[in-house]
Amino acid sequence: MSHPSRSKAYRPPSRLEDYPTGTVFPAGHLVETSSGWRSKRPVIDTERCINCLVCWLLCPEGVIRKSPDGRLEIDYDYCKGCGICARECHPGVILMKQEGA
Amino acid sequence: MAGMNMFLSGNEAVAAAVRLARPQVIAAYPITPQTTVIERLAEMVEDGSLASEYLHVESEHSALSACIGASAVGARTFTASSSQGLLYMAECMHYASGGRFPIVMMNANRSVALPWNIYGDQRDSLSLLDSGWIQAYAEDAQEAFDMLIQAFAVAEHPLVLTPAMVNLDGFALTHTYELVNVPDPSDVDAFLPRFTTANRMDPEHPVSLGFTAGPQHNQAFKQLQHLAMLASGQVIREAEERFGQRFGRSYPGLVETYRCEDAERVIVTLGSVAGTVRPVVDRLRSTGERVGLLRIRYMRPFPDGELRAALAGATSVGVLEKDISFGYEGTVFTNVNSAFARSGASPRNLLNFIGGLGGKDITPTDIENLFARLAAPEGLETVTFI
Amino acid sequence: MENRKERKITARNLDDREFFYGHKGCPGCGGSLAVRLALKVLGEKSFAVLPAGCMSAIGFVFPQMAFSCNAMISTFAGTASMLAGVAAGARALGLEGIHAVGFAGDGGTADIGLQALSGAIDRHDRIIYICYDNEAYMNTGVQKSSLTPTGARTTTSPVGNRLRGAVTPKKQMFEIVAAHGIDYAATASVGHPLDYLRKVEHASRVEGTSYIHVFAPCPVGWGHDSAETIEVAKAAVDCGLLYLAEYTGGGFILNHDPGEFSSIRDYLLGQGRFRHLGEEEIEAIVAQRDSRWQRIRREWRT
């Protein structure tokens, strides 16, 4: 899998013996999302997208994915709504839409 | 006894032990009186008798940082330092123990500036007693050699996984030549096989190491560290037993007692000065005085039970140490006093003698005087400088 | 020294996998983009070391671990030395194909970590050291570092009647590491991602120490919109305050000469941290730039 995802089954340790010996833990282990950080969400008009991958390249979160059919999609669990993708999109096909509107 | 008897200084004995322990990475920075340890190791790496990566770091902070990095990929690591250098490592010492990296370090006990002084006292290591390292104190070169080999076995033990420091009194021990038995490499390999750990970067199973733990989880990691240090006492005793069976040299655990059985007055001390106390005990014993010596071999884990058991019959105990926590008392004394307080049965007289700071000589006459003071302690201050 | 053939990296052939994901970086964080992109080049065999600072604070809060390659936090001063230990340990254990890579901020590099970095370069340790330069101590709340540029307002270089932001010029870290005779060094910007990726790729093949200094805007500390991170990073190159260059055994190479510079004034006044600057102060910054470029154009190869 190219993107880590949140482990829904994980329960934090409650007893001493459940903790690791040393500060060591499996890599890429996510228990929280960042979706609550966002006030605006980027929306890609995939019909007009030319698939130049600039947004994919420049996203600090890496939340834009290449889906199997070649279209780009956004992992809204971890998108913080910074707006870089919309700003850098040459054809202007990514719009920032108000959350909850 | 197998192996070879060699005439070695304390530092050379340490280097010889490190060679046999075969650390995969050594990182060190020179400081008097530790220097000959890392010089000998550099020669061994050069002549091929030790196959280690040897990092010439630019500071003690980097020496221990590099050891942490190497330990974090699962390598056996060694460093050595002293005094100012040890203090410069202080941040990394807490880091290494918190990360449960079983690094072994030799420390040449030396005074701490100011005033500048290169001679032996124990304020450097004792000021880092709370950094989470096992702390061993050797009396002679053979013991330093043996402790060093054992330190790897103890530090790397799965129940311990805690870094260990072996202390040698600067010059008095580091630069004094003695006959040291150096065992065969194959015997040391059998005693101390290569270790594996899950606490490492693993290309097949990637991990995050040295992470942040917030208020909800932080204390659990610290408590586990504490429990591991407590567990190390038994692991040290087992390692000594195993060592004795293989090499024919036995050690008595966290403390060594000398003629304490029926002693009324006992001097408690650590390090090479015990070698000055022992003949005084013999001399006084020959005139019928019931005196003894208790040498603390490990300050962490602290031998509180062993101390209480060994000193149960003593009426006067004097703690002699080359250390002072300014404005109060010596750190060793604080620990000894606390061990008695836990049982609610302290000796009638418990005194603290501070000496040897900055290399000040402690003579047999000084020791006789201390035993005399313990015989008539009434009216004496708890803490006195000798 | 270099080995193997370099591949030209594009957005098409760059690894789809994410190795820095689900971190707690601020929206629009240039530093996290620099880390993310570099790890896409270096891949799953990266052993990453990050000192106390933004990237470690946002990436390793138990039990949320944002790195999916091996990674560890180092002491603040110990990025390069811990990295050197990692590389030495991996070599001693016979681990092959490992990239020991460090990511430290400007303070962790040019201030508290400079000594350890100098030591690693001196030993020619086979490590890749990436400094993400956001021009102040951002993790602790925007305090001045020695890479804070002249005039920038930080919480410890405030703007008032006597002080007008940072009074000292930015340390030239790239030239400092080059003066060691480092095996490879480069400057880069997250505004020029393909140039940056090429340099990381090159560093991964260097048999010795590599240092990449990547310019990484911080919207929170610099006072610009989170969407403007890339634009600001590009503008710094276009106006000549940042140059894209490399150093190898053969000397300095200027990768890109903007020719006619864009407006420094626009670059500065577009950011809250510089908005107090008057014309005279801006002119002084322009003069600093011009004298630096005179030297670069005279002495460096293109």
mmCIF file of C-alpha atoms in Angstrom, chain B residues 24-25 53-76 88 91-92 95 101 200-214 217 221, chain C residues 44-45 47-49 56-57 59-63 65-78 81-86 88-93 95 98 115-116 118-120 122-123 125:
data_model
loop_
_atom_site.group_PDB
_atom_site.id
_atom_site.type_symbol
_atom_site.label_atom_id
_atom_site.label_comp_id
_atom_site.label_asym_id
_atom_site.label_seq_id
_atom_site.Cartn_x
_atom_site.Cartn_y
_atom_site.Cartn_z
ATOM 1 C CA GLN B 24 31.287 -3.244 16.430
ATOM 2 C CA VAL B 25 31.516 0.506 16.874
ATOM 3 C CA GLU B 53 34.425 0.843 13.242
ATOM 4 C CA TYR B 54 36.377 3.528 15.109
ATOM 5 C CA LEU B 55 34.899 7.015 14.899
ATOM 6 C CA HIS B 56 37.227 9.914 15.690
ATOM 7 C CA VAL B 57 34.539 12.240 16.914
ATOM 8 C CA GLU B 58 34.997 15.915 17.618
ATOM 9 C CA SER B 59 33.581 15.874 21.151
ATOM 10 C CA GLU B 60 32.307 13.670 23.942
ATOM 11 C CA HIS B 61 28.748 14.679 23.116
ATOM 12 C CA SER B 62 29.270 13.273 19.656
ATOM 13 C CA ALA B 63 31.057 10.202 21.023
ATOM 14 C CA LEU B 64 28.005 9.118 22.951
ATOM 15 C CA SER B 65 25.597 10.337 20.249
ATOM 16 C CA ALA B 66 27.436 8.165 17.737
ATOM 17 C CA CYS B 67 27.282 5.196 20.112
ATOM 18 C CA ILE B 68 23.537 5.745 20.455
ATOM 19 C CA GLY B 69 23.180 5.821 16.664
ATOM 20 C CA ALA B 70 25.215 2.644 16.281
ATOM 21 C CA SER B 71 23.319 0.940 19.082
ATOM 22 C CA ALA B 72 20.105 1.995 17.342
ATOM 23 C CA VAL B 73 20.972 -0.296 14.443
ATOM 24 C CA GLY B 74 21.840 -3.125 16.821
ATOM 25 C CA ALA B 75 25.616 -2.764 17.068
ATOM 26 C CA ARG B 76 27.613 -3.395 20.240
ATOM 27 C CA TYR B 88 29.667 17.099 28.280
ATOM 28 C CA GLU B 91 22.514 14.910 27.897
ATOM 29 C CA CYS B 92 23.348 11.807 25.889
ATOM 30 C CA TYR B 95 19.206 9.729 26.218
ATOM 31 C CA PHE B 101 20.624 1.312 24.453
ATOM 32 C CA ARG B 200 16.876 -1.271 16.553
ATOM 33 C CA MET B 201 16.328 -0.020 13.041
ATOM 34 C CA ASP B 202 15.441 -3.065 10.993
ATOM 35 C CA PRO B 203 15.365 -2.892 7.192
ATOM 36 C CA GLU B 204 12.719 -5.634 7.092
ATOM 37 C CA HIS B 205 10.515 -4.237 9.858
ATOM 38 C CA PRO B 206 10.966 -0.463 10.032
ATOM 39 C CA VAL B 207 10.567 1.224 13.395
ATOM 40 C CA SER B 208 10.389 4.657 14.910
ATOM 41 C CA LEU B 209 12.987 5.046 17.640
ATOM 42 C CA GLY B 210 13.627 7.661 20.280
ATOM 43 C CA PHE B 211 10.136 9.028 20.021
ATOM 44 C CA THR B 212 8.128 11.513 22.080
ATOM 45 C CA ALA B 213 5.772 10.231 24.782
ATOM 46 C CA GLY B 214 3.373 12.723 26.296
ATOM 47 C CA HIS B 217 2.566 7.539 28.468
ATOM 48 C CA PHE B 221 8.609 4.314 30.052
ATOM 49 C CA GLU C 44 12.360 2.243 2.239
ATOM 50 C CA LYS C 45 16.009 1.555 3.030
ATOM 51 C CA PHE C 47 17.597 5.189 8.166
ATOM 52 C CA ALA C 48 16.505 8.710 9.047
ATOM 53 C CA VAL C 49 17.770 10.755 11.988
ATOM 54 C CA SER C 56 10.676 15.229 15.039
ATOM 55 C CA ALA C 57 7.984 16.954 17.075
ATOM 56 C CA GLY C 59 6.497 12.910 13.336
ATOM 57 C CA PHE C 60 7.017 10.768 16.411
ATOM 58 C CA VAL C 61 4.413 11.279 19.125
ATOM 59 C CA PHE C 62 3.756 7.868 20.628
ATOM 60 C CA PRO C 63 1.693 6.074 19.400
ATOM 61 C CA MET C 65 4.428 7.420 14.010
ATOM 62 C CA ALA C 66 4.486 9.355 10.750
ATOM 63 C CA PHE C 67 7.673 7.873 9.304
ATOM 64 C CA SER C 68 7.200 4.551 7.616
ATOM 65 C CA CYS C 69 10.893 4.030 7.038
ATOM 66 C CA ASN C 70 13.268 3.496 9.964
ATOM 67 C CA ALA C 71 13.695 6.788 11.768
ATOM 68 C CA MET C 72 14.809 8.137 15.098
ATOM 69 C CA ILE C 73 15.003 11.392 16.997
ATOM 70 C CA SER C 74 18.486 12.531 17.955
ATOM 71 C CA THR C 75 19.702 14.988 20.530
ATOM 72 C CA PHE C 76 19.493 18.561 19.289
ATOM 73 C CA ALA C 77 23.249 18.877 18.867
ATOM 74 C CA GLY C 78 23.721 15.319 17.728
ATOM 75 C CA SER C 81 27.062 12.325 15.138
ATOM 76 C CA MET C 82 24.081 10.038 15.700
ATOM 77 C CA LEU C 83 23.790 9.697 11.942
ATOM 78 C CA ALA C 84 27.483 8.824 11.772
ATOM 79 C CA GLY C 85 26.862 6.148 14.406
ATOM 80 C CA VAL C 86 23.925 4.771 12.440
ATOM 81 C CA ALA C 88 28.981 3.006 11.147
ATOM 82 C CA GLY C 89 26.695 0.490 12.833
ATOM 83 C CA ALA C 90 25.029 -0.426 9.548
ATOM 84 C CA ARG C 91 28.430 -0.874 7.925
ATOM 85 C CA ALA C 92 29.712 -2.981 10.822
ATOM 86 C CA LEU C 93 26.637 -5.202 10.676
ATOM 87 C CA LEU C 95 23.571 -3.955 6.136
ATOM 88 C CA ILE C 98 21.050 1.716 3.558
ATOM 89 C CA GLN C 115 30.257 21.033 15.552
ATOM 90 C CA ALA C 116 28.974 17.498 15.029
ATOM 91 C CA SER C 118 31.853 19.508 10.958
ATOM 92 C CA GLY C 119 33.165 16.326 12.546
ATOM 93 C CA ALA C 120 31.170 14.088 10.212
ATOM 94 C CA ASP C 122 35.891 15.800 8.385
ATOM 95 C CA ARG C 123 35.612 12.006 8.628
ATOM 96 C CA ASP C 125 31.222 9.649 6.849
#
